Short mmCIF file of C-alpha atoms in Angstrom, two decimals:
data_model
loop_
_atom_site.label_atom_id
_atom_site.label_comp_id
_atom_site.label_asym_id
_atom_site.label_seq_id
_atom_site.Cartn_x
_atom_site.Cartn_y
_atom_site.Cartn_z
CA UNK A 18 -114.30 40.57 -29.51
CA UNK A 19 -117.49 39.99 -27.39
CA UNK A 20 -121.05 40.04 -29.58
CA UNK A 21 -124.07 40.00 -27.89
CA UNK A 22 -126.86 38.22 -29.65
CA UNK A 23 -130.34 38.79 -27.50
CA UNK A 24 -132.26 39.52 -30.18
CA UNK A 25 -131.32 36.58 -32.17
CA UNK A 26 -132.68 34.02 -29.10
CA UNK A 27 -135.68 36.27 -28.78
CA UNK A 28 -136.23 35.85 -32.29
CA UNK A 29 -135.46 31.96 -32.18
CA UNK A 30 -137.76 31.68 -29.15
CA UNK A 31 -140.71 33.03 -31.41
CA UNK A 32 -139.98 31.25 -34.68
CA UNK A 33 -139.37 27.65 -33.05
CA UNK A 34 -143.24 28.16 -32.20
CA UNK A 35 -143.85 28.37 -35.80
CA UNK A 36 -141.36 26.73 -37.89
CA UNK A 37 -139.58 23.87 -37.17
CA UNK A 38 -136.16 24.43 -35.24
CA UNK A 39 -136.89 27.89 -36.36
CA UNK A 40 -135.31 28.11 -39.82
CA UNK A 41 -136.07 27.75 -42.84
CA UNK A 42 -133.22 25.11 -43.90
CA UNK A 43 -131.69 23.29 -41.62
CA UNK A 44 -127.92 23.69 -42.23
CA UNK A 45 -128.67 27.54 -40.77
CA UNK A 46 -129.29 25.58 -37.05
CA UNK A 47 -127.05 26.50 -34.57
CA UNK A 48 -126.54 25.69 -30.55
CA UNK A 49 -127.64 27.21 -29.12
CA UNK A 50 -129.87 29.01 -31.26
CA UNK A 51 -129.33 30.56 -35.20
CA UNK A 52 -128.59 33.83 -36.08
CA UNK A 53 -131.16 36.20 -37.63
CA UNK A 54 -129.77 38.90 -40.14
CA UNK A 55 -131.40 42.29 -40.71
CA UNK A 56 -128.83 43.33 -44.10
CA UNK A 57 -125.86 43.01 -45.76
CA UNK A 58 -124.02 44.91 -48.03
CA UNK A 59 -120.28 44.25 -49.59
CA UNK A 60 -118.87 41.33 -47.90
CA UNK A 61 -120.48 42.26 -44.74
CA UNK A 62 -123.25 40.88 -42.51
CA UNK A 63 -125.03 42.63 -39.85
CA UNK A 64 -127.60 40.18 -37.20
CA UNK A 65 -130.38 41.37 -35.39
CA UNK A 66 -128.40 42.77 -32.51
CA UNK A 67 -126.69 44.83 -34.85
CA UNK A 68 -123.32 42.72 -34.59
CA UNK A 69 -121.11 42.91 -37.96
CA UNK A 70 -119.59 40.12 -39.30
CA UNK A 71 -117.16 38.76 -42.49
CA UNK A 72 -119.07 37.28 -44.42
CA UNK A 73 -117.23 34.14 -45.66
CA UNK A 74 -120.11 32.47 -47.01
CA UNK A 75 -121.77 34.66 -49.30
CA UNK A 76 -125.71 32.84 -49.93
CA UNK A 77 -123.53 29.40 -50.07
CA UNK A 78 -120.83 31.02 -52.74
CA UNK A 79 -124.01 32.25 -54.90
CA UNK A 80 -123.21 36.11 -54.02
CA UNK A 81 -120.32 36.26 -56.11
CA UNK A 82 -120.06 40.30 -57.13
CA UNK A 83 -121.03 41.14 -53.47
CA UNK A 84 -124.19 41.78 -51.32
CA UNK A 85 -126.06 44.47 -52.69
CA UNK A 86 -124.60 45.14 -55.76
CA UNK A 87 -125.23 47.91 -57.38
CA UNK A 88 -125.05 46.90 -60.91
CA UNK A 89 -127.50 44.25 -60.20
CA UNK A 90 -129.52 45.66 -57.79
CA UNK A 91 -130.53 48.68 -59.85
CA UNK A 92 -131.32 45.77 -62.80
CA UNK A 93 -133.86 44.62 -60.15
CA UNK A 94 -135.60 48.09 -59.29
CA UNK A 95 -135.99 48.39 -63.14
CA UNK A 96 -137.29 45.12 -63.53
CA UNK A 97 -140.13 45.28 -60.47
CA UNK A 98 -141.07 48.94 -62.70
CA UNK A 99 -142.28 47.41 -65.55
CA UNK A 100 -144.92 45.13 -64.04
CA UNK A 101 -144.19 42.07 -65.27
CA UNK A 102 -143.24 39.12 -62.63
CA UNK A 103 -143.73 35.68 -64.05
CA UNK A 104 -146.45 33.31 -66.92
CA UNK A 105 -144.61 34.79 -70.16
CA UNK A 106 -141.66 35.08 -71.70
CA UNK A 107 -140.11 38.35 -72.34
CA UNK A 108 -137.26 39.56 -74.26
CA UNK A 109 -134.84 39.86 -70.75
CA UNK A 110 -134.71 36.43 -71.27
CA UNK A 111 -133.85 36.18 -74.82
CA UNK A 112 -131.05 38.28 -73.73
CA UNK A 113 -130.20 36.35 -71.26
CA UNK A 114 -130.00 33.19 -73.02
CA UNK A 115 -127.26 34.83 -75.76
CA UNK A 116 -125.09 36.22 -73.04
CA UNK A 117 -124.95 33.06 -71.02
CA UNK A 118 -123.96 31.20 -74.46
CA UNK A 119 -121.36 33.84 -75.08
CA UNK A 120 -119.78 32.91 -71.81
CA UNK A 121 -120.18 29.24 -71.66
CA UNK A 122 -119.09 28.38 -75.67
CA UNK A 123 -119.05 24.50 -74.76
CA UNK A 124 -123.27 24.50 -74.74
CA UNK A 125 -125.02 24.98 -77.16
CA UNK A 126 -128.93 25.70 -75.80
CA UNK A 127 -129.91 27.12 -72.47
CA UNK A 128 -132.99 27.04 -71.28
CA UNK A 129 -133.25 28.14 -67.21
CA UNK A 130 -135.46 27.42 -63.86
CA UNK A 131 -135.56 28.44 -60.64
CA UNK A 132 -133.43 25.98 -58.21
CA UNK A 133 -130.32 23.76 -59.26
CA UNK A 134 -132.40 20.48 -58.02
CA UNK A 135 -134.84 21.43 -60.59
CA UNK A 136 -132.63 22.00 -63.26
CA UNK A 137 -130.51 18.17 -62.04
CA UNK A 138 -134.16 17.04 -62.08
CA UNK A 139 -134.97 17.89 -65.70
CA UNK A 140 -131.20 16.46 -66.75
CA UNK A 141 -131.46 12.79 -65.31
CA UNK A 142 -134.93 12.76 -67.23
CA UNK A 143 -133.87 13.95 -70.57
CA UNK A 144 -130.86 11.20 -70.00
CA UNK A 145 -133.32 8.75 -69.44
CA UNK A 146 -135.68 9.46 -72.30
CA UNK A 147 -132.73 9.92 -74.99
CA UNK A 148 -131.12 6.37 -73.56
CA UNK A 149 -134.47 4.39 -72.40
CA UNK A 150 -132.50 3.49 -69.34
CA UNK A 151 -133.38 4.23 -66.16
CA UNK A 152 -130.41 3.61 -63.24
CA UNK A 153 -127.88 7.14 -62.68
CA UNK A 154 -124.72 7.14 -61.66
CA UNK A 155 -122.82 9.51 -58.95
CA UNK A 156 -119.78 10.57 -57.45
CA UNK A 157 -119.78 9.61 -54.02
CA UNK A 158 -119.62 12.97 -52.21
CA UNK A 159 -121.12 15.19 -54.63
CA UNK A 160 -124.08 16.83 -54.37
CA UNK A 161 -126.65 17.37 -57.06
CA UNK A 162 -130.09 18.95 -54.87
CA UNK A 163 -132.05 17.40 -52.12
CA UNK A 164 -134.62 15.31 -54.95
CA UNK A 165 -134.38 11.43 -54.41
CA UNK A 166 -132.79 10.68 -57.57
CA UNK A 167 -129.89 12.33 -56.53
CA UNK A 168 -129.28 12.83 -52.79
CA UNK A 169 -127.51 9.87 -52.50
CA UNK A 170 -124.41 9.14 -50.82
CA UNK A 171 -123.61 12.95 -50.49
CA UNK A 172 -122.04 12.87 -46.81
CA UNK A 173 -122.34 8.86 -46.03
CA UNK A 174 -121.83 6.81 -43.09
CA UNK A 175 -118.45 5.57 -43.75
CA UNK A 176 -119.11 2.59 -41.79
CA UNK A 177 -121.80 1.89 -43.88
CA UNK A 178 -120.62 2.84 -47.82
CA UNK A 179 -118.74 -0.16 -48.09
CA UNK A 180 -114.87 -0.84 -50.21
CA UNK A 181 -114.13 1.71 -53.02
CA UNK A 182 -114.59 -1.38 -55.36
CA UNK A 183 -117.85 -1.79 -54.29
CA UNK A 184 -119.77 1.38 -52.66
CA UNK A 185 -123.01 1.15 -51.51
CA UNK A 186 -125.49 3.41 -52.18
CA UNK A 187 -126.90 5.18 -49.15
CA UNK A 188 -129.97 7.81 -48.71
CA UNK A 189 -129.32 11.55 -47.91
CA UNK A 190 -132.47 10.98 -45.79
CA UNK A 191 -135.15 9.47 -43.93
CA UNK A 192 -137.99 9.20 -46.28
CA UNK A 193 -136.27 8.76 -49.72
CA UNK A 194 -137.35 6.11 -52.09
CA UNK A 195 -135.34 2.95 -51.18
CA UNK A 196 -135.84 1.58 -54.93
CA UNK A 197 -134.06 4.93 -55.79
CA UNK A 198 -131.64 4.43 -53.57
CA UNK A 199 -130.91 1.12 -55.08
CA UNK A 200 -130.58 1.29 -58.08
CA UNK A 201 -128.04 4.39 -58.03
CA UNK A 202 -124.66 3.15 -58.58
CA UNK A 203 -122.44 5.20 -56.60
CA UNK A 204 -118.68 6.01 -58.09
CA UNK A 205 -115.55 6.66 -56.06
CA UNK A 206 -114.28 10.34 -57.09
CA UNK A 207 -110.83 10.46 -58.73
CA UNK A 208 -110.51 6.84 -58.90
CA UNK A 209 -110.16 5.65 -62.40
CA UNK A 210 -109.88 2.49 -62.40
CA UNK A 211 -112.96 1.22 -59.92
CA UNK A 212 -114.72 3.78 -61.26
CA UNK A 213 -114.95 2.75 -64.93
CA UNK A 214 -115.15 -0.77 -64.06
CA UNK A 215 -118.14 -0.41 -62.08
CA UNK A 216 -119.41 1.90 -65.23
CA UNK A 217 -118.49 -0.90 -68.01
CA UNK A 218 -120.26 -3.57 -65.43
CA UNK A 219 -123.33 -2.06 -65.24
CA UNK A 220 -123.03 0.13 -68.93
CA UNK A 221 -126.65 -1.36 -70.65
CA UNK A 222 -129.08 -0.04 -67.86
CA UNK A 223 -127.52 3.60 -66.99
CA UNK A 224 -128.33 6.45 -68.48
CA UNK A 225 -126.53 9.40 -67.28
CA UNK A 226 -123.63 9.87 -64.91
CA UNK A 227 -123.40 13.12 -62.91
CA UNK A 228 -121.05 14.60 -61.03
CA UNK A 229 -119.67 17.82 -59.63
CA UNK A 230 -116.88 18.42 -61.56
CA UNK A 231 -114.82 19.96 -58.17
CA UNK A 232 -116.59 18.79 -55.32
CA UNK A 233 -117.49 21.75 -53.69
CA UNK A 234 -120.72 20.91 -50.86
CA UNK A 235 -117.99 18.31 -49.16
CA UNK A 236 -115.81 21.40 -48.88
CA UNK A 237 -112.88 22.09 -52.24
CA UNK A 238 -112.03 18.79 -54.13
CA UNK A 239 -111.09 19.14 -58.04
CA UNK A 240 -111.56 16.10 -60.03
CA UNK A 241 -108.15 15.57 -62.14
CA UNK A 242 -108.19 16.08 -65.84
CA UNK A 243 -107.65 12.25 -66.14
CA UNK A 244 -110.23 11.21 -64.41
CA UNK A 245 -112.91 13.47 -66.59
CA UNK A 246 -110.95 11.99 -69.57
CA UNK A 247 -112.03 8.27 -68.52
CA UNK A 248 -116.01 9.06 -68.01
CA UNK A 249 -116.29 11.22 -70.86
CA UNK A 250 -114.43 7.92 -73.01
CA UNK A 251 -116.81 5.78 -71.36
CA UNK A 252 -119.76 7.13 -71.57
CA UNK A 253 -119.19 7.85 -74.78
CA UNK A 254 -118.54 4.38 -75.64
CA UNK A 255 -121.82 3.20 -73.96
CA UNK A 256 -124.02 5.75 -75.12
CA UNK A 257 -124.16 6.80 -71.64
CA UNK A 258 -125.22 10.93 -71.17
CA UNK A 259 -122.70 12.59 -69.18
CA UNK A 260 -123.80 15.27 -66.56
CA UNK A 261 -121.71 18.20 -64.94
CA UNK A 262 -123.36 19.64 -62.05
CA UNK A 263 -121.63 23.29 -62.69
CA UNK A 264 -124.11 25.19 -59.63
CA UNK A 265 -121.20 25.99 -58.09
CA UNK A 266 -117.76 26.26 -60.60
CA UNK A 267 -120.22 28.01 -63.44
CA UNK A 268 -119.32 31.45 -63.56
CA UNK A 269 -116.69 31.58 -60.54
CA UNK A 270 -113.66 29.19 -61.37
CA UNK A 271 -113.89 30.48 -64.48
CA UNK A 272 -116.41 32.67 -66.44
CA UNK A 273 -117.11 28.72 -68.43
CA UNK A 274 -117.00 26.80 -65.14
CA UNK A 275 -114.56 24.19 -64.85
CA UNK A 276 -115.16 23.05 -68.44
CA UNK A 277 -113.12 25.60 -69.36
CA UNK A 278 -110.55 24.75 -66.38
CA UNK A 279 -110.58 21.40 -66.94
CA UNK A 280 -111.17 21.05 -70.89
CA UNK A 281 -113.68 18.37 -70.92
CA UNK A 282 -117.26 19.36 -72.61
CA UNK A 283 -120.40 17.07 -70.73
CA UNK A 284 -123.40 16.72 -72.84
CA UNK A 285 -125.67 18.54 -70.37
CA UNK A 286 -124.84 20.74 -67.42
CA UNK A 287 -126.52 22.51 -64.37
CA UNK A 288 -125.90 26.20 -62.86
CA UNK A 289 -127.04 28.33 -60.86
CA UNK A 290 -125.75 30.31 -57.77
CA UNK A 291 -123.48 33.00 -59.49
CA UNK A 292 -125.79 32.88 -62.30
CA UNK A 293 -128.08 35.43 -60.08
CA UNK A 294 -125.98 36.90 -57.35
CA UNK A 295 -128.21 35.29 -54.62
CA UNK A 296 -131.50 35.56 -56.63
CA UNK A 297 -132.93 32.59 -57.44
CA UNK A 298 -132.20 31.10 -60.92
CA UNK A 299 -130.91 28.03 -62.58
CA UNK A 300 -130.01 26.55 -65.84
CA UNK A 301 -129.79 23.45 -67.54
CA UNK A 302 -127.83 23.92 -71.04
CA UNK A 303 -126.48 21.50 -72.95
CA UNK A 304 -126.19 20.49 -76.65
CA UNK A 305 -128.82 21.42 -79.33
CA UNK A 306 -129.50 17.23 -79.50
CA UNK A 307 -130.23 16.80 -76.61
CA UNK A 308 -131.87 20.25 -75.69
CA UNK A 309 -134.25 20.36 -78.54
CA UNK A 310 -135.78 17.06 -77.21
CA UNK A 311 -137.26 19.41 -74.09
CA UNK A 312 -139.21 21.38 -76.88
CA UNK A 313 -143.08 20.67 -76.58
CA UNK A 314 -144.56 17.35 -78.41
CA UNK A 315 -141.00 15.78 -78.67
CA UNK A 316 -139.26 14.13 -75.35
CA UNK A 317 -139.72 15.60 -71.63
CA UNK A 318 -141.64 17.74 -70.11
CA UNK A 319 -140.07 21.10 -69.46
CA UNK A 320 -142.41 23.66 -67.39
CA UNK A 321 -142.34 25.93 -64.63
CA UNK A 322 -144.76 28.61 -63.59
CA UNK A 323 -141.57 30.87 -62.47
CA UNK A 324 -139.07 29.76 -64.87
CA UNK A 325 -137.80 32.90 -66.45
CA UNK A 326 -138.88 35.23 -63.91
CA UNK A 327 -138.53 38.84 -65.04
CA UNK A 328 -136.90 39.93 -61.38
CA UNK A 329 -134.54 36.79 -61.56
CA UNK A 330 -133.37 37.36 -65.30
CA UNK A 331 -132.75 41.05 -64.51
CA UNK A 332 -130.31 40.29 -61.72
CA UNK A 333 -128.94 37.16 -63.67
CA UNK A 334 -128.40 39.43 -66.81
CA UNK A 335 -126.67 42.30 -65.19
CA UNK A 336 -124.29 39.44 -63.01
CA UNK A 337 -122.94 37.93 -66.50
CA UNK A 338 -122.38 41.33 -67.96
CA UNK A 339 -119.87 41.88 -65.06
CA UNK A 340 -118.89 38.42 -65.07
CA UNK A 341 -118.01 37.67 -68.89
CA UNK A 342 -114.98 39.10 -69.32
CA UNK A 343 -112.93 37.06 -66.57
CA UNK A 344 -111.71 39.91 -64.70
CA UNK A 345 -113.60 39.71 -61.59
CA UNK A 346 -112.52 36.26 -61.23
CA UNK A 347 -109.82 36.78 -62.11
CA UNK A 348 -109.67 39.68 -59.28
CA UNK A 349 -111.20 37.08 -56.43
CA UNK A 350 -109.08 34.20 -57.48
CA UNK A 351 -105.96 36.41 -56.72
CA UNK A 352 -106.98 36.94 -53.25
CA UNK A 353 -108.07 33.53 -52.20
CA UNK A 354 -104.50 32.92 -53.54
CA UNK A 355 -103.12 35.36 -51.46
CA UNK A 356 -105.67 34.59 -48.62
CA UNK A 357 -104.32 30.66 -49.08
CA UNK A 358 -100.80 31.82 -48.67
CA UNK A 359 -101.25 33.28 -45.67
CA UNK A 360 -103.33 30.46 -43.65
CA UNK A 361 -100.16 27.97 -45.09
CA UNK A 362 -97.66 30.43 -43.91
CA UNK A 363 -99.64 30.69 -40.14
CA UNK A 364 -100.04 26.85 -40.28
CA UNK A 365 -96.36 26.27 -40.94
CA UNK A 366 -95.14 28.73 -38.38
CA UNK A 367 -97.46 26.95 -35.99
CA UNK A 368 -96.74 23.44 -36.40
CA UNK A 369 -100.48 22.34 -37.22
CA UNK A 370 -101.29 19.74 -39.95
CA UNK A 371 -104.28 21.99 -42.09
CA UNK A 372 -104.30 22.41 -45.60
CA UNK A 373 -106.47 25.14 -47.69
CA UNK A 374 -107.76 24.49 -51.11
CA UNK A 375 -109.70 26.97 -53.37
CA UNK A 376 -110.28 28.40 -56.46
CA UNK A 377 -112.16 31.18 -57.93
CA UNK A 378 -114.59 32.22 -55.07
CA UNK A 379 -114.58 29.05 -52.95
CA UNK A 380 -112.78 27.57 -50.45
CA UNK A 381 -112.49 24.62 -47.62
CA UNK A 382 -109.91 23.99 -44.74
CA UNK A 383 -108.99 20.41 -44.22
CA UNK A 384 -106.99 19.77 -40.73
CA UNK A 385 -104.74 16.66 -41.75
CA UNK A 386 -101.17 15.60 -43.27
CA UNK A 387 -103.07 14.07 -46.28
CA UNK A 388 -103.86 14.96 -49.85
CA UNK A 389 -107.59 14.73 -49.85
CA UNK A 390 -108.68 13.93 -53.23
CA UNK A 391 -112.01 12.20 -52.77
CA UNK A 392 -114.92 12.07 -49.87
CA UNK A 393 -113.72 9.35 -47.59
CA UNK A 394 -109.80 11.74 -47.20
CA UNK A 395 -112.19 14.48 -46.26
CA UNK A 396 -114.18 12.93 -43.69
CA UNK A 397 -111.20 11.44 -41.98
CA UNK A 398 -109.40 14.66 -41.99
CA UNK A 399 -108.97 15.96 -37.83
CA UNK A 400 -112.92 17.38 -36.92
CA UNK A 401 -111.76 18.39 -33.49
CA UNK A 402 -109.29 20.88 -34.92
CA UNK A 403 -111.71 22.25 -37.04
CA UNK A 404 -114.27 22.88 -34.74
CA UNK A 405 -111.78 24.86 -32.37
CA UNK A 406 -110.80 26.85 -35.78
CA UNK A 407 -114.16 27.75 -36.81
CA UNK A 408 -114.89 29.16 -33.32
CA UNK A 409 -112.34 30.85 -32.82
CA UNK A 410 -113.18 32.72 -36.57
CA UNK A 411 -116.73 33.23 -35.45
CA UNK A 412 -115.55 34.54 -32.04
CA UNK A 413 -113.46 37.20 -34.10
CA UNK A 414 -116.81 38.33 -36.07
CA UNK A 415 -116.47 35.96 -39.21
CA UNK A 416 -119.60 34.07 -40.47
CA UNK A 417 -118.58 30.44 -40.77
CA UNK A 418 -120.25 26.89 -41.25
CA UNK A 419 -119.32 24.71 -37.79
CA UNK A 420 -119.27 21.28 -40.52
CA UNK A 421 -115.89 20.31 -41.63
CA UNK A 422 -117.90 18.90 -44.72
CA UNK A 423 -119.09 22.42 -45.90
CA UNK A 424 -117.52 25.30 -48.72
CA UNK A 425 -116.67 28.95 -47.62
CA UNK A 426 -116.62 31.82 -50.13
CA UNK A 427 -114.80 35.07 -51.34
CA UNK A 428 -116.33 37.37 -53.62
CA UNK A 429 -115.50 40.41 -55.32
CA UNK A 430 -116.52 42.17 -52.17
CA UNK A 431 -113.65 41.33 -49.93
CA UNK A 432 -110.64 43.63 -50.99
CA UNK A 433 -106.79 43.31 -50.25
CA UNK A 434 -107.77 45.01 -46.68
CA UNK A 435 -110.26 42.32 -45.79
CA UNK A 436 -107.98 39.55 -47.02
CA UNK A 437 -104.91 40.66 -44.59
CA UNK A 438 -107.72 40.93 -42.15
CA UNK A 439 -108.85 37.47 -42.60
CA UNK A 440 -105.31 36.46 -42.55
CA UNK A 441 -104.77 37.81 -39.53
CA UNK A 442 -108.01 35.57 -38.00
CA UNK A 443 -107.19 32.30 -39.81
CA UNK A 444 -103.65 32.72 -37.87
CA UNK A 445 -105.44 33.56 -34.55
CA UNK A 446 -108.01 30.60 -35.41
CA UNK A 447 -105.19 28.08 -36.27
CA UNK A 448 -103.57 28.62 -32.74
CA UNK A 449 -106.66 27.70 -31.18
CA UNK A 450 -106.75 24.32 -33.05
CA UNK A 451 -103.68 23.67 -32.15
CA UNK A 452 -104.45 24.63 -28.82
CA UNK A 453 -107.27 22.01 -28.79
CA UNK A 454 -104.93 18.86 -30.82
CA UNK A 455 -102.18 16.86 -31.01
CA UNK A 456 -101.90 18.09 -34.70
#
């Protein structure tokens, strides 16, 4: 399959003249140059130059139910009809917040915003205010947003974290507060024991621990049941608020995010992403304690000139109504299954050491004989094999992220025809890493 892409370096030619490295976030960057899109629609993507492509990342696993669909699509043409954009409230959103409390039963108040960093950025100061501490603790290798208080040791310099007994606490990038940095003690994922110790050590000044609950921006990582167990006993022994960042397992492992999966209830959470089909909205919902202390006069601050934005709230409100009953992801889950089957079966036959882990919508590859259960197993996993694999899928017309530290996506788009297709290319992909290895 040979795609021409022209346009896309004309484009890029004119945009690097007027925005830097000519996108508007840098993970789209590409060598030599990105690709611009014209539409989409189902679990295709068609570029500038007209070329089609698989679309396995779906707005970063936020289009769940599909590009342009038409359930929530036609919420949005009603919504931009009646005038009203953004400034009040309106009773979408009152609607809103009962269906998203129907779904998730763990929280008890909602209250939503436009961006998951916002909505981590409201959490971590309601946990400070309700302890009157001020340090956070984090999963090393989960990400919670690009704000300073929490883009922290999200993809670190091994070389430079330091032992799993004592992790260091490195910037996500140039320019962050280094008394931020500092202070955030940083937790090795699915370790128990170093991870509570370092908890009970430092227990009187923190005031929250976050984490993703599967790590899903280094790729597919569930934390076990266990190890929930321990920093939900801790921090409830300490008085310590405990924070699931659920942007990308709300709505898509399960219609109540992995709290439901996993059975263990935070005290505040975060969504977003499948909460609006690829518009953009956010939530932060947790219990009525700690939720009524964002109410005017009595804790933090909680504004936002486009929180609750009628366009927004349509799409989110029409996504839950064909999320809330399980079955989509139910549907989607069955084919990554399927889809994961296959790529094991190919890697088998092949003699390659990969691994594929997913659930619900999303998905990572991991090229090594390991079980990779934390950050530091993922980034020692075999890169050279998986940039030969993720060519070769984007040679065969599949849209694909070239960093072994990123998250792929189903949705309820790609049917049983697009799965054996995909098959078909993971096999064709894995030859080529093996092609390019020693396994």
């Amino acid at each position: 399959m040979t795609f021409s892409y022209d346009k896309s370096a004309r484009l890029f030619d004119t945009s690097r003249e007027l925005v830097p490295a000519g996108v508007n976030s840098n993970t789209r960057a590409r060598v030599p140059h990105p690709i611009y899109f014209e539409r989409a629609d189902g679990c295709h993507a068609i570029d500038a130059d007209g070329n089609r492509f698989i679309d396995i990342l779906m707005g970063n696993g936020a289009i769940l139910l599909g590009h342009n669909c038409l359930e929530v699509q036609d919420a949005v043409r009603t919504a931009t009809e009646i005038g009203l954009t953004t400034g009040v409230e309106s009773a979408m959103t009152v609607a809103l917040a009962e269906k998203f409390l129907s779904i998730v039963k763990t929280m008890e108040r909602v209250r939503f915003t436009n961006t998951g960093t916002e909505a981590v950025m409201h959490a971590l100061r309601l946990a400070r205010f309700v302890t009157g501490r001020k340090r956070i603790a984090k999963a090393e290798g989960s990400y919670h947003g690009w704000g300073d208080e929490a883009f922290i040791s999200v993809w670190p310099d091994l070389s430079k974290a330091g032992p799993v007994d004592a992790i260091q606490s490195l910037p996500g990038s140039p320019g962050q507060r280094e008394d931020i940095v500092s202070e955030t003690l940083v937790l090795p994922f699915n370790d128990i024991d170093n991870s509570i110790a370092a908890i009970e050590q430092h227990a009187e000044s923190l005031a929250a621990v976050i984490l993703e609950p599967i790590l899903i921006d280094i790729g597919f990582i569930p934390a076990t049941k266990s190890y929930l167990q321990a920093l939900r006993k801790v921090c409830d022994k300490h008085g310590i608020v405990l924070i699931f960042d659920e942007l990308l397992t709300g709505f898509n492992v399960a219609p109540g995010g992995a709290q439901e999966v996993l059975g263990v209830v935070p005290d505040l959470a975060t969504y977003g992403k499948a909460l609006g089909n690829g518009y953009p909205i956010a939530a932060l919902a947790g219990s009525e304690r700690l939720m009524s202390l964002t109410e005017p006069g009595r804790g933090p601050v909680f504004v936002g000139t486009f929180n609750g934005h009628a366009v927004c709230v349509a799409a989110s409100l029409a996504a839950l109504t064909l999320l809330a009953d399980g079955s989509v992801v139910a549907r989607i889950n069955q084919r990554l299954t399927d889809l994961m089957a296959g790529f094991h079966e190919s890697a088998s036959r092949i003699g390659i050491a990969a691994v594929m882990y997913g659930q619900g919508s999303h998905f990572q590859w991991y090229f090594t004989k390991k079980v990779v259960t934390d950050y530091r197993s993922a980034a020692t996993s075999n890169g050279t094999a998986y940039t030969a694999f993720v060519q070769s899928l984007f040679e065969q017309g599949t849209l694909v992220l070239p960093n072994p530290l990123s998250h792929h996506a189903l949705s309820a788009a790609h049917d049983d025809s697009v799965v054996e297709r995909l098959i078909t290319i993971f096999s064709t992909g894995l030859e080529a890493a093996a092609a390019n290895t020693s396994g």
